[in-house]
mmCIF file with all atom_site columns, C-alpha atoms in Angstrom:
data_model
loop_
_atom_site.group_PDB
_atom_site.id
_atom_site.type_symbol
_atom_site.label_atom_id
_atom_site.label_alt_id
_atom_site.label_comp_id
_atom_site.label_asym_id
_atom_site.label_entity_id
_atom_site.label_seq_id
_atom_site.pdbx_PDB_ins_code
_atom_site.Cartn_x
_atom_site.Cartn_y
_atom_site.Cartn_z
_atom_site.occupancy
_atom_site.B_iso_or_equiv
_atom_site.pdbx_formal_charge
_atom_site.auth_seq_id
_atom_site.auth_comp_id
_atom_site.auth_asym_id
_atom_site.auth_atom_id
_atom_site.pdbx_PDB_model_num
ATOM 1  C CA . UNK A 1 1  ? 1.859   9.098   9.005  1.00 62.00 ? 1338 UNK A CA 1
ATOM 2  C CA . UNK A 1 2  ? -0.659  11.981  7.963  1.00 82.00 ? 1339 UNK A CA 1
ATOM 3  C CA . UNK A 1 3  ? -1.464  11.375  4.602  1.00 81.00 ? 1340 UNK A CA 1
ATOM 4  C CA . UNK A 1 4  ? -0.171  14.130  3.387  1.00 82.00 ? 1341 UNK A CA 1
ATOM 5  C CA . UNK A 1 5  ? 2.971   14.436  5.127  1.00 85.00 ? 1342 UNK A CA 1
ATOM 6  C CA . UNK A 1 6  ? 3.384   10.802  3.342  1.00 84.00 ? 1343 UNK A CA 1
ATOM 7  C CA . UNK A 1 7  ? 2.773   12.126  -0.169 1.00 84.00 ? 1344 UNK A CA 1
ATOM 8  C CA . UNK A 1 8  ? 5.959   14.385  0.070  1.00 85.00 ? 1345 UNK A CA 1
ATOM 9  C CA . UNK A 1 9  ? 7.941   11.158  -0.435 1.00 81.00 ? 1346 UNK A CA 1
ATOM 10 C CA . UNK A 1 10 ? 8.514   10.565  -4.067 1.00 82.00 ? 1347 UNK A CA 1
ATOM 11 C CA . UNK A 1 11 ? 8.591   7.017   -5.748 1.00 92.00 ? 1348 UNK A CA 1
ATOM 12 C CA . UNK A 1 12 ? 5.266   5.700   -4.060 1.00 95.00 ? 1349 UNK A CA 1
ATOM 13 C CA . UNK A 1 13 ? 4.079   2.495   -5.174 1.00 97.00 ? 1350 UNK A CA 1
ATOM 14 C CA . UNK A 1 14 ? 0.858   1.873   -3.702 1.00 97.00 ? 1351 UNK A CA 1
ATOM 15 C CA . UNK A 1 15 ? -0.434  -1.326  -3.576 1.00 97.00 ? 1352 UNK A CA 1
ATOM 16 C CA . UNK A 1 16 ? -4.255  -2.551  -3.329 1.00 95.00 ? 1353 UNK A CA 1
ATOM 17 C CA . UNK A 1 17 ? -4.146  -6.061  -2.307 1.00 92.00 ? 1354 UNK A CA 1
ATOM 18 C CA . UNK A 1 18 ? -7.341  -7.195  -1.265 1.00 84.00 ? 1355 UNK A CA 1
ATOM 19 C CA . UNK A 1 19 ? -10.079 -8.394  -3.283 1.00 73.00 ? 1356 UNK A CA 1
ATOM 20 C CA . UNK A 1 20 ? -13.763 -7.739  -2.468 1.00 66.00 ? 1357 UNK A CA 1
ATOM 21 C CA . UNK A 1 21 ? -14.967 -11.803 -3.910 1.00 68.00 ? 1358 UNK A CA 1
ATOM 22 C CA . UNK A 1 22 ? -13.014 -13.512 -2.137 1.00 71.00 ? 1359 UNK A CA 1
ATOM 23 C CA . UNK A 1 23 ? -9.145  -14.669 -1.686 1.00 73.00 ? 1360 UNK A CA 1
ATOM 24 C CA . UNK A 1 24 ? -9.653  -17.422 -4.781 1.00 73.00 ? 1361 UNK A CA 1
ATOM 25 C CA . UNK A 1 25 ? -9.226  -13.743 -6.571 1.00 77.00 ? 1362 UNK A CA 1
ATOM 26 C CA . UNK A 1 26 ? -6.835  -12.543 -4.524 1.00 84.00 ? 1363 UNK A CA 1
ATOM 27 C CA . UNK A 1 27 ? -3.089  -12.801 -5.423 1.00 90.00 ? 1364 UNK A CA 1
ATOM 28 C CA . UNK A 1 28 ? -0.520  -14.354 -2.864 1.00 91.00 ? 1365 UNK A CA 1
ATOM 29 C CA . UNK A 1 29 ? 0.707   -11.521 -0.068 1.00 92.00 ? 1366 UNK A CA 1
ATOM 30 C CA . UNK A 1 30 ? 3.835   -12.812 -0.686 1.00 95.00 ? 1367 UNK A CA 1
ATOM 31 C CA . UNK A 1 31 ? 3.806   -11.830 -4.510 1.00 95.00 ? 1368 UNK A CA 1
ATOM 32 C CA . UNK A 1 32 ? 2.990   -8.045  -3.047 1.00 96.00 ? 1369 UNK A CA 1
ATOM 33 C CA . UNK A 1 33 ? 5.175   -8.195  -0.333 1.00 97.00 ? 1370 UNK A CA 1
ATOM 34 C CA . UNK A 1 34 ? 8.517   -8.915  -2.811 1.00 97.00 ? 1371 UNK A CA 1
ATOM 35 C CA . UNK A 1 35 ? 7.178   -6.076  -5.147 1.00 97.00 ? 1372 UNK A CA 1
ATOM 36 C CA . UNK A 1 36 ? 7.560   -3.797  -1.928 1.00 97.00 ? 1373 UNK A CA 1
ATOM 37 C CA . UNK A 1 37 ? 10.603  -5.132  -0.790 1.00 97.00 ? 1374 UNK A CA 1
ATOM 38 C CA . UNK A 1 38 ? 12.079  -4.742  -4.257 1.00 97.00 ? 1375 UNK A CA 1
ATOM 39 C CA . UNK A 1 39 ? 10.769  -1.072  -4.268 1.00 97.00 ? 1376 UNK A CA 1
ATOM 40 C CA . UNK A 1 40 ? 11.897  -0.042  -1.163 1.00 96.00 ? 1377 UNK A CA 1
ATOM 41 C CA . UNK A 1 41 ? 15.355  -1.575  -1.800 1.00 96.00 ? 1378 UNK A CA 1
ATOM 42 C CA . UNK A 1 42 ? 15.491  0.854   -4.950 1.00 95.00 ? 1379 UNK A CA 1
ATOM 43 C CA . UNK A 1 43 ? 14.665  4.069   -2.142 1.00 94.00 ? 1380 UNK A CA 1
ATOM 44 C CA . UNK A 1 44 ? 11.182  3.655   -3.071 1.00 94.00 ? 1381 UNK A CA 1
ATOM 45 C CA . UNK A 1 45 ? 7.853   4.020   -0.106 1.00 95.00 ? 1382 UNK A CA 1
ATOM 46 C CA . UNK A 1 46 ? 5.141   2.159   -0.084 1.00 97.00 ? 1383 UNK A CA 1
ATOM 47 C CA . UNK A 1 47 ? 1.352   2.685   0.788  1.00 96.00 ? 1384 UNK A CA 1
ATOM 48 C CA . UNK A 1 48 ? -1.466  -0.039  0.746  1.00 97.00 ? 1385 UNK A CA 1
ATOM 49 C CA . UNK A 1 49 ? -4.937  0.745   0.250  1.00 96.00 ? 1386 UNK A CA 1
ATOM 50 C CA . UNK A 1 50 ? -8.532  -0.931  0.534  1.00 94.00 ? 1387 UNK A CA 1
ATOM 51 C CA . UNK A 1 51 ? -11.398 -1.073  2.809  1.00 92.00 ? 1388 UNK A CA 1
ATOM 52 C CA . UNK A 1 52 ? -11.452 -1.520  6.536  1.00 93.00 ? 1389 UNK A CA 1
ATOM 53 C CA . UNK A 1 53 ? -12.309 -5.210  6.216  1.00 91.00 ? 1390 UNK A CA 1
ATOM 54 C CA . UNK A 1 54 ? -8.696  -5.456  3.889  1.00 92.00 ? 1391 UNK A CA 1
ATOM 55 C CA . UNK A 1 55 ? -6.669  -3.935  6.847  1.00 93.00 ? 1392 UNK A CA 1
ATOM 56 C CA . UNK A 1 56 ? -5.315  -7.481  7.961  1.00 93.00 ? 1393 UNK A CA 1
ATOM 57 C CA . UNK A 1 57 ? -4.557  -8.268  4.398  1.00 93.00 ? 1394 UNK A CA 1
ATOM 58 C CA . UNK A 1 58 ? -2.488  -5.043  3.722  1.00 95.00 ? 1395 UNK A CA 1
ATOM 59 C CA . UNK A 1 59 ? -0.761  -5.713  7.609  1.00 95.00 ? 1396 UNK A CA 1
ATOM 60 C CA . UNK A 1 60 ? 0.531   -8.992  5.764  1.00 94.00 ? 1397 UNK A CA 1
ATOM 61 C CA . UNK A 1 61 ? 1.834   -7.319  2.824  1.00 96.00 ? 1398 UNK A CA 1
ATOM 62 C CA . UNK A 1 62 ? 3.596   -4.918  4.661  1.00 96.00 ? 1399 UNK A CA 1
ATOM 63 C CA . UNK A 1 63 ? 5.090   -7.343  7.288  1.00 95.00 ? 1400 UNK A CA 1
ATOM 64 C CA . UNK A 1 64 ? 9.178   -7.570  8.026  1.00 93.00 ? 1401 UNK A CA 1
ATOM 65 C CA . UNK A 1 65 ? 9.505   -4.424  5.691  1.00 95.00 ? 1402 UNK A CA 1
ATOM 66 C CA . UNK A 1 66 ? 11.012  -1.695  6.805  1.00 92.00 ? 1403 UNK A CA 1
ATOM 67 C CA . UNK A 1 67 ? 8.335   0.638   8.310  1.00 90.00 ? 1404 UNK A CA 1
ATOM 68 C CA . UNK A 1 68 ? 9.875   3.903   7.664  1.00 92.00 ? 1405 UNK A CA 1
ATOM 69 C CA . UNK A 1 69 ? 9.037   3.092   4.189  1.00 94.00 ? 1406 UNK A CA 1
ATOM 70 C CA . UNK A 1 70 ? 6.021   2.049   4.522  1.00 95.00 ? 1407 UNK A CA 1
ATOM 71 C CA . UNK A 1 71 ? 1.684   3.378   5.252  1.00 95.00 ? 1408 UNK A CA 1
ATOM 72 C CA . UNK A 1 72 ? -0.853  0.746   6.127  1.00 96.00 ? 1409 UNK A CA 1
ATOM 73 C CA . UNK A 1 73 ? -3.736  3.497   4.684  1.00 95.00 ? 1410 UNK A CA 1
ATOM 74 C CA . UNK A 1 74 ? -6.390  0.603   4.263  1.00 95.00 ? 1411 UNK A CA 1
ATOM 75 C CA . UNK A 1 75 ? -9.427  2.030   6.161  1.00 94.00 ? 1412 UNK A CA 1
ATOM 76 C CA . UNK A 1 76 ? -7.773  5.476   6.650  1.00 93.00 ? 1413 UNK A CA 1
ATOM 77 C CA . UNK A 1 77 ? -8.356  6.974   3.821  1.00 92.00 ? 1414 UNK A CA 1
ATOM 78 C CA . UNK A 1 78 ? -11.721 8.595   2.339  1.00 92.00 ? 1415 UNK A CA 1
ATOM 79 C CA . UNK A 1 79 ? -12.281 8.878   -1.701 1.00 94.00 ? 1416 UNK A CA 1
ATOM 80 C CA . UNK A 1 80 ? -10.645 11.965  -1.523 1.00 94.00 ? 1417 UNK A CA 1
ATOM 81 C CA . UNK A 1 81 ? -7.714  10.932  0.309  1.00 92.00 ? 1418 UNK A CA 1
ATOM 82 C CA . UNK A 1 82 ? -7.072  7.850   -2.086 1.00 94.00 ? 1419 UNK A CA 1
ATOM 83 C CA . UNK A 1 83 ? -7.725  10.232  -5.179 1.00 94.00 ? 1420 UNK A CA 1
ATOM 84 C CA . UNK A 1 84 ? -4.606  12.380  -3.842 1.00 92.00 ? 1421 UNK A CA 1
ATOM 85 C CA . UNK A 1 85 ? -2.560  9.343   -2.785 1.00 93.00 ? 1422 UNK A CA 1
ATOM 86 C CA . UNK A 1 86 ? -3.073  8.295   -6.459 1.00 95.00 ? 1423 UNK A CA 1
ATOM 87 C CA . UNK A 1 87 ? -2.221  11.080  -7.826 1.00 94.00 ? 1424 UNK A CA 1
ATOM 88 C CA . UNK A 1 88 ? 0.782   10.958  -5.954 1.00 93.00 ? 1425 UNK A CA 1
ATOM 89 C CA . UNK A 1 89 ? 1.901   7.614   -6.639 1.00 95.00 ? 1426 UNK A CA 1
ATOM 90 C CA . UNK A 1 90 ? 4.391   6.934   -9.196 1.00 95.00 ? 1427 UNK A CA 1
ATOM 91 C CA . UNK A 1 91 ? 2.558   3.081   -9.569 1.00 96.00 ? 1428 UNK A CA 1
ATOM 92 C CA . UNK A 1 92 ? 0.027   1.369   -8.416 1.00 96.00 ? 1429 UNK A CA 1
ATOM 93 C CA . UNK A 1 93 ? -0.015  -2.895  -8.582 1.00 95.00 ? 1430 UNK A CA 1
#
């Protein structure tokens, strides 16, 4: 989705799942993945967010969920964009 046809959901949990040193710093996609599911469960949407080189890691996250719920924005966005996805975002993990 457009990013801001995405923001008119409410309840957004966006999740930033990568980590730029390395996956010893990185916590499980699993971990992120339940979060989501658990959000989403509760009518809740979901957007994950990063750098272009995080896109495969945010794909993983967001696997078997259900993608009406969900925005892969890793790589999509520009500062701007992730300041207003922010700002729209009831949490972020």
């Amino acid at each position: 989705p457009e990013l801001a046809q995405f923001c008119r959901n409410s309840k957004i949990l966006v999740i930033a799942g990568g980590a730029a040193y390395g996956a010893a710093k990185r916590w499980p996609s699993e971990n992120f993945r339940e979060i989501a599911r658990r959000w989403i469960n509760e009518g809740g949407f979901v957007a994950t967010v990063g750098s272009q080189k995080e896109r495969p890691i945010a794909d993983e996250i967001l696997a078997d969920l259900d993608s009406a719920h969900c925005w892969n924005a890793a790589g999509k966005t520009s500062m701007d964009g992730l300041i207003y996805l922010l700002k729209h975002a009831e949490m972020c993990v």
